[in-house]
Amino acid sequence: MTIRVATAADAQYADLLCQWYIESAKQRGTGIAKREPEYVKAKMLQGNAVIAFVDDKLAGFCYIETFESGKFVANSGLVVNTELRKHGLGRAIKREIFRLSRTKYPDAKIFGITTSLAVMKINSDLGYKPVTFSELTTSEDFWKGCKSCKNFGILTENERKICLCTGMVYDDITAPPPPEEL
């Protein structure tokens, strides 16, 4: 298994990754925001993504979004090839995107929203704490990303205070990085 910061050469995988997001949303039956290939490519070009391979085959991906001038950093878009799930790859990818976030934005609050119990467990192991949405970024750019999620109506009906997602934040900037194995 190889997990590394994505580069411009990885842009060739953007269409496939976006297809994986769609398939994952259908399989789970939960809300997952749609991503466009150009957006995924931009994350790769900025050095704000990690990509994983198993036996030289694309295995997974996750990226960083920044808000409020780097005060908040979201680790978003975790996706793992369906054939390779349940073997710790998602956990390893999340650990690497977390490390990249801490390296590039050491003073930021790292956060995410998810409906996935597995992602909540990984985030908790990394030191994230569940929070109300009022403790997340107020950036309109972040919240407009939720528009393509099937649960967007729930979010807007509740004035961005409640949704089916759980918000989680890591804000202990003095803590050491996570151990190699969680």
Tab-separated table of C-alpha atoms in Angstrom:
chain	number	residue	atom	x	y	z
A	1	MET	CA	0.000	0.000	0.000
A	2	THR	CA	1.254	3.457	-0.927
A	3	ILE	CA	-0.345	6.627	0.445
A	4	ARG	CA	1.172	9.936	-0.606
A	5	VAL	CA	0.365	13.557	-1.373
A	6	ALA	CA	-1.395	13.696	-4.735
A	7	THR	CA	0.268	15.571	-7.606
A	8	ALA	CA	-0.681	16.915	-11.026
A	9	ALA	CA	0.145	13.509	-12.499
A	10	ASP	CA	-2.737	12.042	-10.469
A	11	ALA	CA	-5.316	14.269	-12.169
A	12	GLN	CA	-5.975	11.349	-14.522
A	13	TYR	CA	-7.902	9.694	-11.655
A	14	ALA	CA	-10.311	12.566	-10.967
A	15	ASP	CA	-13.184	11.230	-13.102
A	16	LEU	CA	-12.959	7.779	-11.512
A	17	LEU	CA	-12.835	9.219	-8.000
A	18	CYS	CA	-15.932	11.311	-8.681
A	19	GLN	CA	-17.703	8.181	-9.905
A	20	TRP	CA	-16.715	6.459	-6.663
A	21	TYR	CA	-18.369	9.293	-4.687
A	22	ILE	CA	-21.620	8.753	-6.574
A	23	GLU	CA	-21.490	4.970	-6.115
A	24	SER	CA	-20.675	5.296	-2.426
A	25	ALA	CA	-23.655	7.587	-1.846
A	26	LYS	CA	-25.942	5.072	-3.565
A	27	GLN	CA	-24.529	2.110	-1.611
A	28	ARG	CA	-24.770	3.794	1.760
A	29	GLY	CA	-28.104	5.424	1.063
A	30	THR	CA	-26.914	8.518	2.885
A	31	GLY	CA	-26.031	12.004	1.862
A	32	ILE	CA	-22.669	12.544	0.233
A	33	ALA	CA	-21.939	15.814	-1.511
A	34	LYS	CA	-21.196	15.451	-5.203
A	35	ARG	CA	-17.713	16.432	-6.367
A	36	GLU	CA	-16.739	17.582	-9.829
A	37	PRO	CA	-13.562	16.275	-11.495
A	38	GLU	CA	-12.158	19.797	-11.921
A	39	TYR	CA	-12.499	20.405	-8.197
A	40	VAL	CA	-10.727	17.138	-7.359
A	41	LYS	CA	-7.961	17.964	-9.863
A	42	ALA	CA	-7.500	21.397	-8.267
A	43	LYS	CA	-6.969	19.781	-4.860
A	44	MET	CA	-4.282	17.575	-6.395
A	45	LEU	CA	-2.552	20.520	-8.083
A	46	GLN	CA	-2.550	22.482	-4.796
A	47	GLY	CA	-0.941	19.607	-2.886
A	48	ASN	CA	-4.064	19.465	-0.733
A	49	ALA	CA	-4.935	15.801	-1.221
A	50	VAL	CA	-3.653	12.335	-0.494
A	51	ILE	CA	-4.053	9.394	-2.808
A	52	ALA	CA	-3.639	5.690	-2.107
A	53	PHE	CA	-2.625	2.761	-4.260
A	54	VAL	CA	-2.575	-0.966	-3.604
A	55	ASP	CA	-0.457	-2.964	-6.037
A	56	ASP	CA	-0.283	0.126	-8.295
A	57	LYS	CA	-4.098	0.232	-8.490
A	58	LEU	CA	-6.008	3.329	-7.336
A	59	ALA	CA	-7.332	2.521	-3.881
A	60	GLY	CA	-8.516	5.733	-2.186
A	61	PHE	CA	-8.419	9.482	-1.804
A	62	CYS	CA	-9.099	12.387	0.565
A	63	TYR	CA	-8.530	16.150	0.354
A	64	ILE	CA	-8.182	19.347	2.365
A	65	GLU	CA	-10.385	22.434	2.149
A	66	THR	CA	-9.500	25.655	3.965
A	67	PHE	CA	-11.868	28.305	5.272
A	68	GLU	CA	-11.665	31.647	7.030
A	69	SER	CA	-8.070	32.288	5.947
A	70	GLY	CA	-6.869	28.902	7.193
A	71	LYS	CA	-8.546	29.146	10.606
A	72	PHE	CA	-10.576	26.045	9.714
A	73	VAL	CA	-9.412	23.078	7.653
A	74	ALA	CA	-11.811	20.353	6.551
A	75	ASN	CA	-10.597	16.861	5.764
A	76	SER	CA	-13.153	15.938	3.134
A	77	GLY	CA	-14.022	13.498	0.431
A	78	LEU	CA	-12.647	10.277	1.896
A	79	VAL	CA	-13.372	7.533	-0.593
A	80	VAL	CA	-12.031	3.982	-0.799
A	81	ASN	CA	-12.363	1.493	-3.645
A	82	THR	CA	-15.286	-0.758	-2.680
A	83	GLU	CA	-13.168	-3.882	-3.276
A	84	LEU	CA	-10.610	-2.709	-0.704
A	85	ARG	CA	-12.861	-1.604	2.148
A	86	LYS	CA	-12.768	-3.078	5.644
A	87	HIS	CA	-8.972	-3.519	5.648
A	88	GLY	CA	-7.908	-0.259	7.345
A	89	LEU	CA	-7.215	1.703	4.173
A	90	GLY	CA	-9.713	4.468	5.025
A	91	ARG	CA	-8.111	4.807	8.456
A	92	ALA	CA	-4.633	5.062	6.908
A	93	ILE	CA	-5.797	7.680	4.386
A	94	LYS	CA	-7.486	9.750	7.119
A	95	ARG	CA	-4.320	9.592	9.224
A	96	GLU	CA	-2.244	10.888	6.284
A	97	ILE	CA	-4.649	13.713	5.377
A	98	PHE	CA	-4.725	14.657	9.063
A	99	ARG	CA	-0.916	14.800	9.128
A	100	LEU	CA	-0.856	16.868	5.944
A	101	SER	CA	-3.397	19.255	7.484
A	102	ARG	CA	-1.373	19.607	10.684
A	103	THR	CA	1.795	20.225	8.648
A	104	LYS	CA	0.341	22.802	6.265
A	105	TYR	CA	-2.035	24.474	8.748
A	106	PRO	CA	-0.612	23.859	12.248
A	107	ASP	CA	-2.834	26.435	13.984
A	108	ALA	CA	-6.106	25.478	12.293
A	109	LYS	CA	-9.111	23.720	13.707
A	110	ILE	CA	-9.470	20.548	11.651
A	111	PHE	CA	-13.036	19.482	11.119
A	112	GLY	CA	-15.385	17.335	9.135
A	113	ILE	CA	-18.997	16.355	8.875
A	114	THR	CA	-20.112	12.819	8.174
A	115	THR	CA	-22.943	10.325	8.423
A	116	SER	CA	-20.488	7.398	8.437
A	117	LEU	CA	-20.001	5.603	11.745
A	118	ALA	CA	-16.647	4.297	10.491
A	119	VAL	CA	-15.417	7.838	9.759
A	120	MET	CA	-16.694	9.028	13.148
A	121	LYS	CA	-14.658	6.266	14.821
A	122	ILE	CA	-11.526	7.139	12.837
A	123	ASN	CA	-11.950	10.848	13.626
A	124	SER	CA	-12.469	10.071	17.299
A	125	ASP	CA	-9.287	7.973	17.349
A	126	LEU	CA	-7.423	10.929	15.819
A	127	GLY	CA	-8.629	13.195	18.631
A	128	TYR	CA	-11.652	14.861	17.050
A	129	LYS	CA	-14.620	15.646	19.288
A	130	PRO	CA	-18.286	15.795	18.232
A	131	VAL	CA	-19.564	19.378	18.194
A	132	THR	CA	-22.635	21.342	17.279
A	133	PHE	CA	-22.568	22.934	13.846
A	134	SER	CA	-22.183	26.351	15.494
A	135	GLU	CA	-18.577	25.346	16.296
A	136	LEU	CA	-17.744	24.757	12.630
A	137	THR	CA	-16.787	27.338	10.054
A	138	THR	CA	-19.337	29.984	9.131
A	139	SER	CA	-17.919	30.168	5.597
A	140	GLU	CA	-20.617	30.174	2.946
A	141	ASP	CA	-18.197	28.324	0.657
A	142	PHE	CA	-18.184	25.350	3.014
A	143	TRP	CA	-21.938	25.196	3.433
A	144	LYS	CA	-22.681	25.619	-0.272
A	145	GLY	CA	-20.726	22.389	-0.742
A	146	CYS	CA	-23.625	20.649	0.996
A	147	LYS	CA	-26.089	21.709	-1.734
A	148	SER	CA	-25.552	18.545	-3.762
A	149	CYS	CA	-26.241	16.306	-0.748
A	150	LYS	CA	-29.680	14.726	-0.593
A	151	ASN	CA	-30.006	15.992	3.002
A	152	PHE	CA	-29.465	19.659	2.129
A	153	GLY	CA	-33.139	20.402	2.800
A	154	ILE	CA	-32.793	19.166	6.377
A	155	LEU	CA	-29.741	21.367	6.875
A	156	THR	CA	-31.407	24.507	5.525
A	157	GLU	CA	-34.734	23.891	7.278
A	158	ASN	CA	-32.795	23.859	10.531
A	159	GLU	CA	-30.799	27.010	9.727
A	160	ARG	CA	-27.548	24.995	9.492
A	161	LYS	CA	-27.844	23.948	13.125
A	162	ILE	CA	-28.935	20.316	12.642
A	163	CYS	CA	-28.533	17.743	9.882
A	164	LEU	CA	-28.050	13.993	9.617
A	165	CYS	CA	-24.291	14.576	9.605
A	166	THR	CA	-22.252	14.764	12.771
A	167	GLY	CA	-19.770	17.605	13.020
A	168	MET	CA	-16.396	16.767	14.525
A	169	VAL	CA	-13.499	19.100	15.339
A	170	TYR	CA	-9.859	18.625	16.256
A	171	ASP	CA	-8.482	21.778	17.865
A	172	ASP	CA	-5.634	20.655	20.133
A	173	ILE	CA	-2.761	22.309	18.280
A	174	THR	CA	-0.320	21.388	21.062
A	175	ALA	CA	-0.899	17.623	20.766
A	176	PRO	CA	1.673	15.432	19.044
A	177	PRO	CA	0.764	13.908	15.676
A	178	PRO	CA	-1.198	10.647	15.782
A	179	PRO	CA	0.682	7.382	16.121
A	180	GLU	CA	1.583	5.414	13.011
A	181	GLU	CA	-1.097	2.846	13.856
A	182	LEU	CA	-4.442	3.784	15.339
